[in-house]
Short mmCIF file of C-alpha atoms and ligand atoms in Angstrom, two decimals:
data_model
loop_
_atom_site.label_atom_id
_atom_site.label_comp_id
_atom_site.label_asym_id
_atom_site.label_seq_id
_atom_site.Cartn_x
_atom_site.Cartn_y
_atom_site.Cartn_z
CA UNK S 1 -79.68 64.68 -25.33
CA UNK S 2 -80.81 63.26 -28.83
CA UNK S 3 -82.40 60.31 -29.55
CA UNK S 4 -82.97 59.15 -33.43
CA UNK S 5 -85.69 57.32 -35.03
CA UNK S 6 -84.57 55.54 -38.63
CA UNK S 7 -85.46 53.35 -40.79
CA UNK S 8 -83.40 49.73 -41.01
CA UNK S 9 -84.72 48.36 -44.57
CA UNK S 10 -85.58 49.88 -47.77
CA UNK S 11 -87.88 53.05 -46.51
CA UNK S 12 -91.62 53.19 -46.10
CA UNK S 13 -91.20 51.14 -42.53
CA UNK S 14 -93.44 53.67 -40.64
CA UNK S 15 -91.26 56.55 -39.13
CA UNK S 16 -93.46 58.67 -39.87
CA UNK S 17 -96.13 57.31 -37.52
CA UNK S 18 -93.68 56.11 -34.87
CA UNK S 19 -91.91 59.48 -34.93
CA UNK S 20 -95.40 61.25 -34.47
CA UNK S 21 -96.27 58.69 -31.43
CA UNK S 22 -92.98 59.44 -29.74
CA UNK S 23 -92.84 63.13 -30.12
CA UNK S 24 -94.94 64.04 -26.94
CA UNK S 25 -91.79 63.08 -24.95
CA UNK S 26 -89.25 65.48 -27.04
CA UNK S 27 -88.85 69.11 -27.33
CA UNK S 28 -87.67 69.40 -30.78
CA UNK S 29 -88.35 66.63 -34.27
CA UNK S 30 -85.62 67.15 -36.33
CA UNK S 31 -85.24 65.49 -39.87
CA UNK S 32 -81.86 65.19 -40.86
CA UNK S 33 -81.55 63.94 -44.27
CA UNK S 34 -83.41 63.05 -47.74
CA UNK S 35 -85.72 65.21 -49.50
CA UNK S 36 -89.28 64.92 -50.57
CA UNK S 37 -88.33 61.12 -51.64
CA UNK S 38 -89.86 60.65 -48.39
CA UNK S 39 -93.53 60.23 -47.72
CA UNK S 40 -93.82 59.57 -44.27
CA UNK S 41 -97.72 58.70 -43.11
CA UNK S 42 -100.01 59.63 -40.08
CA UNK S 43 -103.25 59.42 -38.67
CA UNK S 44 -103.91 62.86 -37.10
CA UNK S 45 -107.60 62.93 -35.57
CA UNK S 46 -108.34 59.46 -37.97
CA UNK S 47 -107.65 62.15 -40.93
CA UNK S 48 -104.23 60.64 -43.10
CA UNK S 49 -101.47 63.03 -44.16
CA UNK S 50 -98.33 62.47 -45.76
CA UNK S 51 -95.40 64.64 -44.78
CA UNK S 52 -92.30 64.90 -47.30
CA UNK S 53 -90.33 67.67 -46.04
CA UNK S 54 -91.91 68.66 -42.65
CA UNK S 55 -90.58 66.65 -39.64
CA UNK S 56 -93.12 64.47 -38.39
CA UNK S 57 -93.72 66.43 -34.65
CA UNK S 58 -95.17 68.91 -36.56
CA UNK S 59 -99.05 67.72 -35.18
CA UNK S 60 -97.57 68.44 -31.47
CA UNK S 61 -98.49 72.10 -30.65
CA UNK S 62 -95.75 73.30 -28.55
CA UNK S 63 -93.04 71.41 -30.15
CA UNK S 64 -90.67 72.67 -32.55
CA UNK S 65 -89.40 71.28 -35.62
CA UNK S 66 -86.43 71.70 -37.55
CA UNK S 67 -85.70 70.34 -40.83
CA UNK S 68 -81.85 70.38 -40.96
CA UNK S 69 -78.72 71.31 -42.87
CA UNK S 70 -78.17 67.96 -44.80
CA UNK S 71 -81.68 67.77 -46.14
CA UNK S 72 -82.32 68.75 -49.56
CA UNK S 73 -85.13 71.08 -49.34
CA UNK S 74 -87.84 71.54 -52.40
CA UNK S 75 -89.50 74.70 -51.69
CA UNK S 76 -92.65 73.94 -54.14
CA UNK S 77 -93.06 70.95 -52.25
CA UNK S 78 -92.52 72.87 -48.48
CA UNK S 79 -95.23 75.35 -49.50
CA UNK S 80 -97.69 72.69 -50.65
CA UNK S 81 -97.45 71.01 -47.31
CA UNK S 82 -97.44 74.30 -45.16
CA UNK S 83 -100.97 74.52 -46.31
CA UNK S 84 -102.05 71.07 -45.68
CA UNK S 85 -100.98 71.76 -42.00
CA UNK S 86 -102.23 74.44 -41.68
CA UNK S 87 -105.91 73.03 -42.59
CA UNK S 88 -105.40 71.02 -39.94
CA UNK S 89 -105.09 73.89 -37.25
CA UNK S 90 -101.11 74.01 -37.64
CA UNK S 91 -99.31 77.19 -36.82
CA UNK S 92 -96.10 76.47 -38.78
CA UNK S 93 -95.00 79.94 -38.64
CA UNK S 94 -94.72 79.50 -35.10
CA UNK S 95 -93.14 75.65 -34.92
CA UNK S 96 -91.13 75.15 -38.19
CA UNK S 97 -87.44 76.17 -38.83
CA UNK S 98 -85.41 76.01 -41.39
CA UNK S 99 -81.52 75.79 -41.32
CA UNK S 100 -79.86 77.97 -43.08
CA UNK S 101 -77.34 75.21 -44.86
CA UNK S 102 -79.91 73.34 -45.82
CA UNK S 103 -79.73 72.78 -49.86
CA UNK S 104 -82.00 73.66 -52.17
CA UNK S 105 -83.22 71.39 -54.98
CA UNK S 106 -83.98 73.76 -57.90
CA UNK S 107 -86.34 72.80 -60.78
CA UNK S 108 -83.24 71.89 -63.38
CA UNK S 109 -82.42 69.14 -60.90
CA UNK S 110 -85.33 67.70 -61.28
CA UNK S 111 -84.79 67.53 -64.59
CA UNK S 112 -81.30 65.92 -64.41
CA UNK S 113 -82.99 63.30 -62.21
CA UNK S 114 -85.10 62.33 -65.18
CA UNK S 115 -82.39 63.00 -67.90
CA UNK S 116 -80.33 60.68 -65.76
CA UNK S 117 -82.64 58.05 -64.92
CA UNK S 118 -84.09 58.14 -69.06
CA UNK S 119 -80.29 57.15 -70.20
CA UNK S 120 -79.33 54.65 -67.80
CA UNK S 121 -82.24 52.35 -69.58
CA UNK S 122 -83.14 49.66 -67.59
CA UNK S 123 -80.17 49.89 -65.43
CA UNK S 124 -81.99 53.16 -63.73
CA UNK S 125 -82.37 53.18 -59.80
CA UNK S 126 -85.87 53.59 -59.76
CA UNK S 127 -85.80 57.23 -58.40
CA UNK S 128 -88.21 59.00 -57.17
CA UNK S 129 -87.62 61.67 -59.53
CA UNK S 130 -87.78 64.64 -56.63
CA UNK S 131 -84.00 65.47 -57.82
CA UNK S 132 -82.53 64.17 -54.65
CA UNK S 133 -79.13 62.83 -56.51
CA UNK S 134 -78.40 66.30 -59.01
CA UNK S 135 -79.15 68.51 -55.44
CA UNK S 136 -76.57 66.15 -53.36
CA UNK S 137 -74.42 66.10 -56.31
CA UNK S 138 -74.23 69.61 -56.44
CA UNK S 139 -73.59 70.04 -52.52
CA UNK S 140 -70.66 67.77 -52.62
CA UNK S 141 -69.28 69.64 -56.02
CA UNK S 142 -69.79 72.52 -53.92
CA UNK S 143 -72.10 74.27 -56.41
CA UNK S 144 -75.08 74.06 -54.33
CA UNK S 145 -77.69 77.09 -53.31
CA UNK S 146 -78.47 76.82 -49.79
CA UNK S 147 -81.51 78.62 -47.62
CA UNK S 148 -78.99 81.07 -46.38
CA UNK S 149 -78.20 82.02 -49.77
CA UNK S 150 -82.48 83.41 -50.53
CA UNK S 151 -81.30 86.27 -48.16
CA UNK S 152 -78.42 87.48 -50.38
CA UNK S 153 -79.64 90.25 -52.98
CA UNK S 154 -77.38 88.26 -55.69
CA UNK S 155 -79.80 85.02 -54.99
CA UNK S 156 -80.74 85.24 -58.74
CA UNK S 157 -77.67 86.13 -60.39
CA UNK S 158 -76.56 82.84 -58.29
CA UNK S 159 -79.30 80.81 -59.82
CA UNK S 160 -78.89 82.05 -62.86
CA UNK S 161 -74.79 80.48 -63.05
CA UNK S 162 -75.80 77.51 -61.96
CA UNK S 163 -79.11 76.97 -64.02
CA UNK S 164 -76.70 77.68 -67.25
CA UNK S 165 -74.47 74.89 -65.91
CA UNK S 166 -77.27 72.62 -65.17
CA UNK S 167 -78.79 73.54 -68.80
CA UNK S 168 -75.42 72.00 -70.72
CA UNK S 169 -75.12 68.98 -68.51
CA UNK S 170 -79.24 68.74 -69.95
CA UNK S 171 -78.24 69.77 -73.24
CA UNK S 172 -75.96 66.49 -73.20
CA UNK S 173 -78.95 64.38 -72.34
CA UNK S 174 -80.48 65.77 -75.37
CA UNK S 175 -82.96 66.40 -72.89
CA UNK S 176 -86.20 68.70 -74.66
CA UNK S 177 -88.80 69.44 -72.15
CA UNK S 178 -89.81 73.14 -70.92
CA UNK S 179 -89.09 73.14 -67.55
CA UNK S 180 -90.81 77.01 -67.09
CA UNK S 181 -94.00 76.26 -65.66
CA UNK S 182 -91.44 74.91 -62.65
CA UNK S 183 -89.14 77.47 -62.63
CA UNK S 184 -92.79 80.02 -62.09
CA UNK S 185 -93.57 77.84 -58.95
CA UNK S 186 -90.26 77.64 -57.83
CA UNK S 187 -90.10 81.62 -57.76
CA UNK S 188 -93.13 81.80 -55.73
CA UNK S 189 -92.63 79.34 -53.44
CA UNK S 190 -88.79 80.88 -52.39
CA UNK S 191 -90.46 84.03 -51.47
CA UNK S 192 -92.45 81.84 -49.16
CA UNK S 193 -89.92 80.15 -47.82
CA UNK S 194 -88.32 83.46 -47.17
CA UNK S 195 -90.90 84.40 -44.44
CA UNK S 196 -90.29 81.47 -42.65
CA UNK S 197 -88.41 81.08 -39.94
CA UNK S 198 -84.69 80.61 -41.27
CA UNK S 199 -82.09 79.56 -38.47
CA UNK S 200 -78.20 78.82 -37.64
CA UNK S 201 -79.61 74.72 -37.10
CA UNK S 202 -76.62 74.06 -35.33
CA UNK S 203 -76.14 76.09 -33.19
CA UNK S 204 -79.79 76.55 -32.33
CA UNK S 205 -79.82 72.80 -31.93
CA UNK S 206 -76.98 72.69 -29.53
CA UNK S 207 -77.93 75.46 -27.54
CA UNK S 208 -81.35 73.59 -26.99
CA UNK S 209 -79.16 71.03 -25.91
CA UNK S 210 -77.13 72.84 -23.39
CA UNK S 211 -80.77 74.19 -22.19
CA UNK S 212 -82.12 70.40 -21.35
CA UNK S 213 -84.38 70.00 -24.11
CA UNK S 214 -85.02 66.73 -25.63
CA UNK S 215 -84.06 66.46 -29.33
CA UNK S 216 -85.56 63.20 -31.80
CA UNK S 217 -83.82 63.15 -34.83
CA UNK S 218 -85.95 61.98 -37.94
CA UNK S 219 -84.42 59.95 -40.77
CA UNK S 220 -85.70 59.42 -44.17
CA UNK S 221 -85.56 56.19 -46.26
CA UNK S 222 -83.72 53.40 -44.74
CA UNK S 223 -80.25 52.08 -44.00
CA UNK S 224 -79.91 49.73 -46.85
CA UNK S 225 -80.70 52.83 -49.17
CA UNK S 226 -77.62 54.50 -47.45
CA UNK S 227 -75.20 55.81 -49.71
CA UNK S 228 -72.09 54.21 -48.27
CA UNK S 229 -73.71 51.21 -46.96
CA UNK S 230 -76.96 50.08 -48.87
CA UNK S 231 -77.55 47.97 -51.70
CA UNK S 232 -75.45 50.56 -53.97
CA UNK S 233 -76.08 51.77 -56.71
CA UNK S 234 -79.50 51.26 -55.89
CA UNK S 235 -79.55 53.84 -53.06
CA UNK S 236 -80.45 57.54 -52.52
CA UNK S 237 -77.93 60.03 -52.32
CA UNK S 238 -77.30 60.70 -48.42
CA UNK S 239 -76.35 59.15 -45.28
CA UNK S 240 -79.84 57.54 -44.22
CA UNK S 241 -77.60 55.98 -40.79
CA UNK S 242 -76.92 57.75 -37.73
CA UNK S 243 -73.84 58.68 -38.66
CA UNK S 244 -75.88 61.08 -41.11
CA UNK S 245 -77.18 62.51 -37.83
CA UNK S 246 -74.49 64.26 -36.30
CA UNK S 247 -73.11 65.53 -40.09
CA UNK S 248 -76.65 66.61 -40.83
CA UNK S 249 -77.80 68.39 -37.78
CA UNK S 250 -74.29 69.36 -36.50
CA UNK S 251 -74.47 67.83 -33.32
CA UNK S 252 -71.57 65.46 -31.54
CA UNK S 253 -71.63 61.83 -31.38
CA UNK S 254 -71.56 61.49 -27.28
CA UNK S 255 -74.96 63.74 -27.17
CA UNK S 256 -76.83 60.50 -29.04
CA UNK S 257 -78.52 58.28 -26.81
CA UNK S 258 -81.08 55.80 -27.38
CA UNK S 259 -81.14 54.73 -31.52
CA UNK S 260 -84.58 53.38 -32.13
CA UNK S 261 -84.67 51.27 -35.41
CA UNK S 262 -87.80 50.38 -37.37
CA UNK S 263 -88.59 47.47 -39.07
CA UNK S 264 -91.44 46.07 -40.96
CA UNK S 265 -92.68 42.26 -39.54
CA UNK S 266 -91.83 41.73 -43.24
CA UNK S 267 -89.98 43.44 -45.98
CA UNK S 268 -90.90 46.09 -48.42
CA UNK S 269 -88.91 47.91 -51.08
CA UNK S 270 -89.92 50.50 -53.79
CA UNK S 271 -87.24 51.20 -57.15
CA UNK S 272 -84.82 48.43 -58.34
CA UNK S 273 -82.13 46.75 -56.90
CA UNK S 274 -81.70 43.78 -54.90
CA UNK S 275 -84.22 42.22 -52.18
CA UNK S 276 -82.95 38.25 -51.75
CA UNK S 277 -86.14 37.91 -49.66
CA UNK S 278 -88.59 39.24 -52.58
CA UNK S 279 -91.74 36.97 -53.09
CA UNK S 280 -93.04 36.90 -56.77
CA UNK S 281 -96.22 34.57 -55.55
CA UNK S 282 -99.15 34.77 -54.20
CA UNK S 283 -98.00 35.68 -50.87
CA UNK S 284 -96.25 38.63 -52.03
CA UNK S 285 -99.12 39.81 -53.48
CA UNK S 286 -101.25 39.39 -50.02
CA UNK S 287 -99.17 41.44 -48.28
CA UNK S 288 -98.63 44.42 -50.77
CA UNK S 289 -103.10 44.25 -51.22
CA UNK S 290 -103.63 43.54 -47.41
CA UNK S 291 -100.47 46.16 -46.13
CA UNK S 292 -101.72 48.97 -48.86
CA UNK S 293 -97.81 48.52 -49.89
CA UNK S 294 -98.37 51.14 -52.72
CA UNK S 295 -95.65 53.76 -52.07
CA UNK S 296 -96.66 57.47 -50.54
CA UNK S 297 -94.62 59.64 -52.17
CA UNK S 298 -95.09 58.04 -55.99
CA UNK S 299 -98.02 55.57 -55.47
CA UNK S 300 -95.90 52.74 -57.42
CA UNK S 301 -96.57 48.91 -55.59
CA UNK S 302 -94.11 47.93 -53.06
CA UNK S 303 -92.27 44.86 -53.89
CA UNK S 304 -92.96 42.83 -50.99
CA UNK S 305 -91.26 40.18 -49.35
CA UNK S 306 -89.85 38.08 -45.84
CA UNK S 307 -88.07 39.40 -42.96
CA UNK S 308 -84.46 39.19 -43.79
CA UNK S 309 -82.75 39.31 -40.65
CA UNK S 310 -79.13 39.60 -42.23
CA UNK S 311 -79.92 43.01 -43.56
CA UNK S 312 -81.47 43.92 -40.40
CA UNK S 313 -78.84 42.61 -38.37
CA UNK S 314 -76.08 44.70 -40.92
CA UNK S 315 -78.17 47.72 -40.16
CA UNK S 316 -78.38 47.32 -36.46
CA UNK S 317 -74.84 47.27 -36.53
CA UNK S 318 -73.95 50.30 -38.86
CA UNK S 319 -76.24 52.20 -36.42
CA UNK S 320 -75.97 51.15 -33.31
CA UNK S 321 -79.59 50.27 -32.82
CA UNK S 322 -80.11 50.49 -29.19
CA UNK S 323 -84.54 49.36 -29.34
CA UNK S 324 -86.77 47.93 -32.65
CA UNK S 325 -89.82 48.80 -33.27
CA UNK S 326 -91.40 46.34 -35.42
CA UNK S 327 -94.44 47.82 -37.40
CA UNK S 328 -97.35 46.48 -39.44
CA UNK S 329 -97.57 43.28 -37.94
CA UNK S 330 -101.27 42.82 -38.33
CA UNK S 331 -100.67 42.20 -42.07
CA UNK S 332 -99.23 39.05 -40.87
CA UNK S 333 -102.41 37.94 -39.42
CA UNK S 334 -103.92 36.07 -42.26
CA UNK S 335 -101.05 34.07 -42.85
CA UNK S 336 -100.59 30.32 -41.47
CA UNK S 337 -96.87 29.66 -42.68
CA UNK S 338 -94.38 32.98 -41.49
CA UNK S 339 -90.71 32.77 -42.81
CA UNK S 340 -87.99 34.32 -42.11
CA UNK S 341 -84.19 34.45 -43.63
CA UNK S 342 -81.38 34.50 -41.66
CA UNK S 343 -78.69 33.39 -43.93
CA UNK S 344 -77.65 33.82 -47.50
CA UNK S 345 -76.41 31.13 -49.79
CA UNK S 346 -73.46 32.59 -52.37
CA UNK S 347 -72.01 30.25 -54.28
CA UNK S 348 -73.05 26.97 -52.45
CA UNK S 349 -71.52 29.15 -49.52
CA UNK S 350 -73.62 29.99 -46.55
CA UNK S 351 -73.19 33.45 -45.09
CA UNK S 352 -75.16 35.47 -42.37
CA UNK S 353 -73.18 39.07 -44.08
CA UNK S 354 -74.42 41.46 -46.40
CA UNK S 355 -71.83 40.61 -49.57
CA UNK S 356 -70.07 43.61 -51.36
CA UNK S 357 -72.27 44.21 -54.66
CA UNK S 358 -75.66 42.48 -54.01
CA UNK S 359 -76.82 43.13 -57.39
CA UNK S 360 -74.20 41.06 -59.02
CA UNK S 361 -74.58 37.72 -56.81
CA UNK S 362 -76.77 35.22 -56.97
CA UNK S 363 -78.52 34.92 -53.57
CA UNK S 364 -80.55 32.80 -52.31
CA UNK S 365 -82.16 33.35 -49.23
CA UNK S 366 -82.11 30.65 -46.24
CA UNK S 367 -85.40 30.26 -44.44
CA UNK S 368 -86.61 29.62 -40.85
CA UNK S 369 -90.22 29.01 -40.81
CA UNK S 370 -92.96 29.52 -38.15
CA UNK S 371 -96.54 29.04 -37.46
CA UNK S 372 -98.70 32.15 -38.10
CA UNK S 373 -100.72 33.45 -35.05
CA UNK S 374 -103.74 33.18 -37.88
CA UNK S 375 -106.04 35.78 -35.55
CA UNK S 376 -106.51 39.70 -35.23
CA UNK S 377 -103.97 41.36 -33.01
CA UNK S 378 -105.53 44.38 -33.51
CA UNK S 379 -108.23 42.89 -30.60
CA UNK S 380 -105.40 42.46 -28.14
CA UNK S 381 -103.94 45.73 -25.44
CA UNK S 382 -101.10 44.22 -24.24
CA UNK S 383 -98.39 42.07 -24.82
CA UNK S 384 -99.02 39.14 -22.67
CA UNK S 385 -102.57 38.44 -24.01
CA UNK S 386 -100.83 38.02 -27.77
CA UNK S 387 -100.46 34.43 -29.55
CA UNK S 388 -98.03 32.59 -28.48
CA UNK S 389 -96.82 32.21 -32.53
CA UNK S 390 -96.18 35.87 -32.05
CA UNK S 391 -93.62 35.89 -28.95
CA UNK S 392 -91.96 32.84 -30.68
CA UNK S 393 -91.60 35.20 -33.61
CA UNK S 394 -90.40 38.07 -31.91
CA UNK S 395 -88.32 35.85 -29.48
CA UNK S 396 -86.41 34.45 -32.55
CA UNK S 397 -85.40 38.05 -34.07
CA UNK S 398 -84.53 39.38 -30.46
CA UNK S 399 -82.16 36.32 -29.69
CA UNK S 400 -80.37 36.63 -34.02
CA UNK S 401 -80.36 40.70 -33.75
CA UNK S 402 -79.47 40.49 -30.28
CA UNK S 403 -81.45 44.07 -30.12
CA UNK S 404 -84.46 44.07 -28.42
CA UNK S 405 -88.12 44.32 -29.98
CA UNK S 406 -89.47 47.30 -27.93
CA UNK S 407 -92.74 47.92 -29.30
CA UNK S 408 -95.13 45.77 -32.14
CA UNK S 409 -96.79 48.40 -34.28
CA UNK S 410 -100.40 46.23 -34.46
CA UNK S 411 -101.86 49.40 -36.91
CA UNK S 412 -101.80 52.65 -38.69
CA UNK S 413 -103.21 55.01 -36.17
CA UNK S 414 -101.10 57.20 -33.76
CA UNK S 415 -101.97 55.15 -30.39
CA UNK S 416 -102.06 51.45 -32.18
CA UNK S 417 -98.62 50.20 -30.73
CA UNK S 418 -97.94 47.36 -28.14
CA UNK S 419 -95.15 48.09 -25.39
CA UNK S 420 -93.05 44.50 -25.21
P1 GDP J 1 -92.38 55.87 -43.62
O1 GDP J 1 -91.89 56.41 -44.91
O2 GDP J 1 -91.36 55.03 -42.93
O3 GDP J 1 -92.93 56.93 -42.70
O4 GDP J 1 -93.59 54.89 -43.97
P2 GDP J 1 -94.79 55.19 -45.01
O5 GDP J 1 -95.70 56.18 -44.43
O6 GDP J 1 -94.25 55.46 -46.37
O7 GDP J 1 -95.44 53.75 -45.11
C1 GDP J 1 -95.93 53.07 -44.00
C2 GDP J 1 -97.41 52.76 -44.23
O8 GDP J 1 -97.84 51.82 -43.29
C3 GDP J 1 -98.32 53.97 -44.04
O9 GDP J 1 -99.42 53.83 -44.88
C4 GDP J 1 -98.75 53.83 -42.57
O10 GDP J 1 -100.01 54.44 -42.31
C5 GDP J 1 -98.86 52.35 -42.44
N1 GDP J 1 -98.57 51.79 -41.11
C6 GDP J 1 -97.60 52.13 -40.22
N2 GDP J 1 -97.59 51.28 -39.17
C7 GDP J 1 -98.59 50.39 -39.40
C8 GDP J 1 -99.05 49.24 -38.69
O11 GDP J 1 -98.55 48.84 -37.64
N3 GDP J 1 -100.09 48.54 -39.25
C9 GDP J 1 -100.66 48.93 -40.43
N4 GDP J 1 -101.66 48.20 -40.90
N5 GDP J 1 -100.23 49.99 -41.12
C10 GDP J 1 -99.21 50.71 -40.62
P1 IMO J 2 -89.24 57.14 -46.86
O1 IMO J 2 -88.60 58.23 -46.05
C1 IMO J 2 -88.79 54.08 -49.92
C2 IMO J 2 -85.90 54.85 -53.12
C3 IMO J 2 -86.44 55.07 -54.52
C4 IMO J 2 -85.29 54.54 -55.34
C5 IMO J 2 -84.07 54.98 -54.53
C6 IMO J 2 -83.45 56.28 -55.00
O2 IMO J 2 -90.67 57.39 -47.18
O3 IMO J 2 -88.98 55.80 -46.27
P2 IMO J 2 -84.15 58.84 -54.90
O4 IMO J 2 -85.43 59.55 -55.24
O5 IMO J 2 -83.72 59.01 -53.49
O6 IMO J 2 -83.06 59.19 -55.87
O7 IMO J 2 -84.45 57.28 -55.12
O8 IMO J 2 -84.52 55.14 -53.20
N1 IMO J 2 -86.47 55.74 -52.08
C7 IMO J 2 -87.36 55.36 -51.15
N2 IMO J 2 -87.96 54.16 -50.97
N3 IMO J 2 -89.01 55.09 -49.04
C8 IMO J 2 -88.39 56.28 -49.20
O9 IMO J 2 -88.48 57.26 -48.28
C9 IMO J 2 -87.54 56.47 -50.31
N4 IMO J 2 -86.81 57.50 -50.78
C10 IMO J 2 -86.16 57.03 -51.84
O10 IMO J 2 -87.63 54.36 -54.73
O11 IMO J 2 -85.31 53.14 -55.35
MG1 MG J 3 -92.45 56.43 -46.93
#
């Protein structure tokens, strides 16, 4: 049985933190897509730590985590964070595998990340710059180096083809800068990925399966930076949905159970693109200063905005969102006035569905406003002591989503979360 924790805006809605929280009830965390364009965020003993390429169950002793075939894997950045674990008592050799199809991002793709983003001018997505599209690209050209492929004696001769074919795509780019203080890191830290524990994910997935273990799949960014489905071009490069789980873990549809979405109480997105519900006043600013929305993985500000319950109703549907777990709603606390959209006007037309290229519409969002609950919710343990402003709030996006709100996320640390 699998159940799979994702993200249903534009990243950075606290996975990390809810995947950590529910991993006590699961045998094995596995992430299933992205790179280390994630940063997910937890609390472990009140310390914080920021996890790119390790699944978050990797603070649960006798659970094991797998970081699966359709991530894109840097190895610099796995060794880094190997360490940081381990200072805090981790045994990763023990509790981390590796599948062997997972693909490898290799220093040149970072640098056709930045080639790429430098030409497109101010058109550019806003990547993170980790090399997350050049890797995918490369797996779907079928050029990619995979885990598997560190075993085979030829590995270098390998990376050697394909560093000559990266080097004229950079050559067109015009693109100058010495890249060999990478390539030196990158050669150390495959040798240290070679002692880890490399596995067949899928079948050591499955056969966990077949065994009765509980499986939570991870996902990285969100589902409006899915490739098919988000606000393209301003997306990453892989399936963020669950869809993305069963062709990145190798697992069946029928063995997915519950789908448990997260949400922000408002909206945050990092990069360009489109965000109709985008504040540019002084209440956007409140809630990237009082929500710390500066992002994890590159430390740019959040752009910060409203709920928009169209997107979150779109991604409900593309996943099949069976709970929500809404997070961060204490940064709501100050405010008197809460809004939230739940239509779009295109054209003088209004429509509650996500329109074909966002980017190239003028949208303006349609608000429904509410009082604030104006108090600390961090003072309250259950859900029938909260303001009454806050069940209106909460009743309002369970009646439009027609998904239930599960749990309110009232705070950063591992046990701060309020069971509807
Ligand atoms: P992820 O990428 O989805 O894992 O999210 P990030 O870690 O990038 O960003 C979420 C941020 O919000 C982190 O700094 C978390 O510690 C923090 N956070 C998560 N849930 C809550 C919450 O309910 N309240 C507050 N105040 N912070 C939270
Ligand atoms: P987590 O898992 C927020 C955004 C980037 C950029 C676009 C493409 O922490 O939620 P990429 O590096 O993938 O080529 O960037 O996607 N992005 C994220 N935004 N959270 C993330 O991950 C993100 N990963 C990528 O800012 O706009
Ligand atoms: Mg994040």
């Amino acid at each position: 049985m699998v159940d799979v924790i994702l993200g249903l805006q534009w990243g950075d809605e606290g996975k990390g933190k809810i995947v950590d929280y529910f991993a006590k009830d699961y045998d094995v965390i596995a992430r299933f897509q992205g790179g280390p364009n994630a940063g997910h965020t937890l609390y472990v003993n009140d310390k914080k730590i920021v996890l790119h390429q390790i699944p978050s169950g990797i603070f649960h002793e006798d659970k094991t985590n797998l970081v699966g075939a359709g991530v894109v894997l840097d190895a610099v950045t796995l060794k880094r964070e190997c360490d940081s674990v381990a200072a805090f008592g981790v045994d990763y050799r023990k509790n981390l595998f590796i599948s062997e199809r997972t693909n490898l991002i290799l220093p040149t793709h970072r640098a056709l990340d930045k080639a790429s983003e430098l030409a497109k001018g101010t058109d550019k997505i806003g990547s993170t710059l980790k090399g997350i599209g050049p890797a995918y690209m490369d797996k779907t050209g079928r050029n990619a180096l995979r885990v598997g492929d560190l075993l085979d004696k030829n590995f270098t001769t390998q990376y050697i083809k394909l560093r000559l074919k990266h080097q004229r795509l950079l050559d067109s780019f015009n693109f100058q800068e010495d890249i060999s203080a990478w390539e030196e890191e990158f050669f150390e830290a495959i040798d240290f990925l070679r002692s880890l524990k490399i596995v067949n994910g899928e079948y050591f997935l499955n056969d966990k399966i077949s065994a009765g273990n509980k499986v939570l799949a991870e996902g990285a960014q969100g589902s409006m930076l899915d490739v098919d489905f988000g606000t393209f071009p301003f997306v990453t490069s892989s399936s963020t949905i669950t869809a993305g789980v069963c062709s990145g873990l190798g697992i069946a549809p029928q063995k997915i159970k519950e789908v448990i979405g997260i949400t922000k109480a408002y909206c945050t997105r990092v990069g360009s693109g489109p965000f109709p519900t985008e504040l540019m006043d002084e209440t956007g600013d409140f809630l990237r200063n009082t929500g710390n929305e500066f992002g994890s993985t590159t430390g740019r500000p959040r752009r910060c905005g409203w709920i928009d319950l169209v997107a979150l109703q779109f991604a409900c549907m593309i996943n099949g969102v069976t709970q929500i777990v809404m997070t961060k709603a204490d940064i709501l606390d100050g405010l008197k006035e809460l809004k939230v959209c739940n239509s779009y006007k295109i054209n003088g037309e209004e429509t509650d569905r996500i329109p074909f290229q966002m980017n190239k519409l003028d949208i303006e969002p349609i608000y429904k406003s509410f009082e604030g609950w104006n108090t600390d919710i961090q003072a309250f343990a259950n859900y029938e002591a909260m303001p009454s402003q806050m069940k209106n709030y909460i009743n309002y996006l369970n009646e439009f989503i027609k998904v239930p709100v599960k749990y309110i996320s009232n705070g950063p640390g591992r046990d701060q979360l309020i069971i509807t």
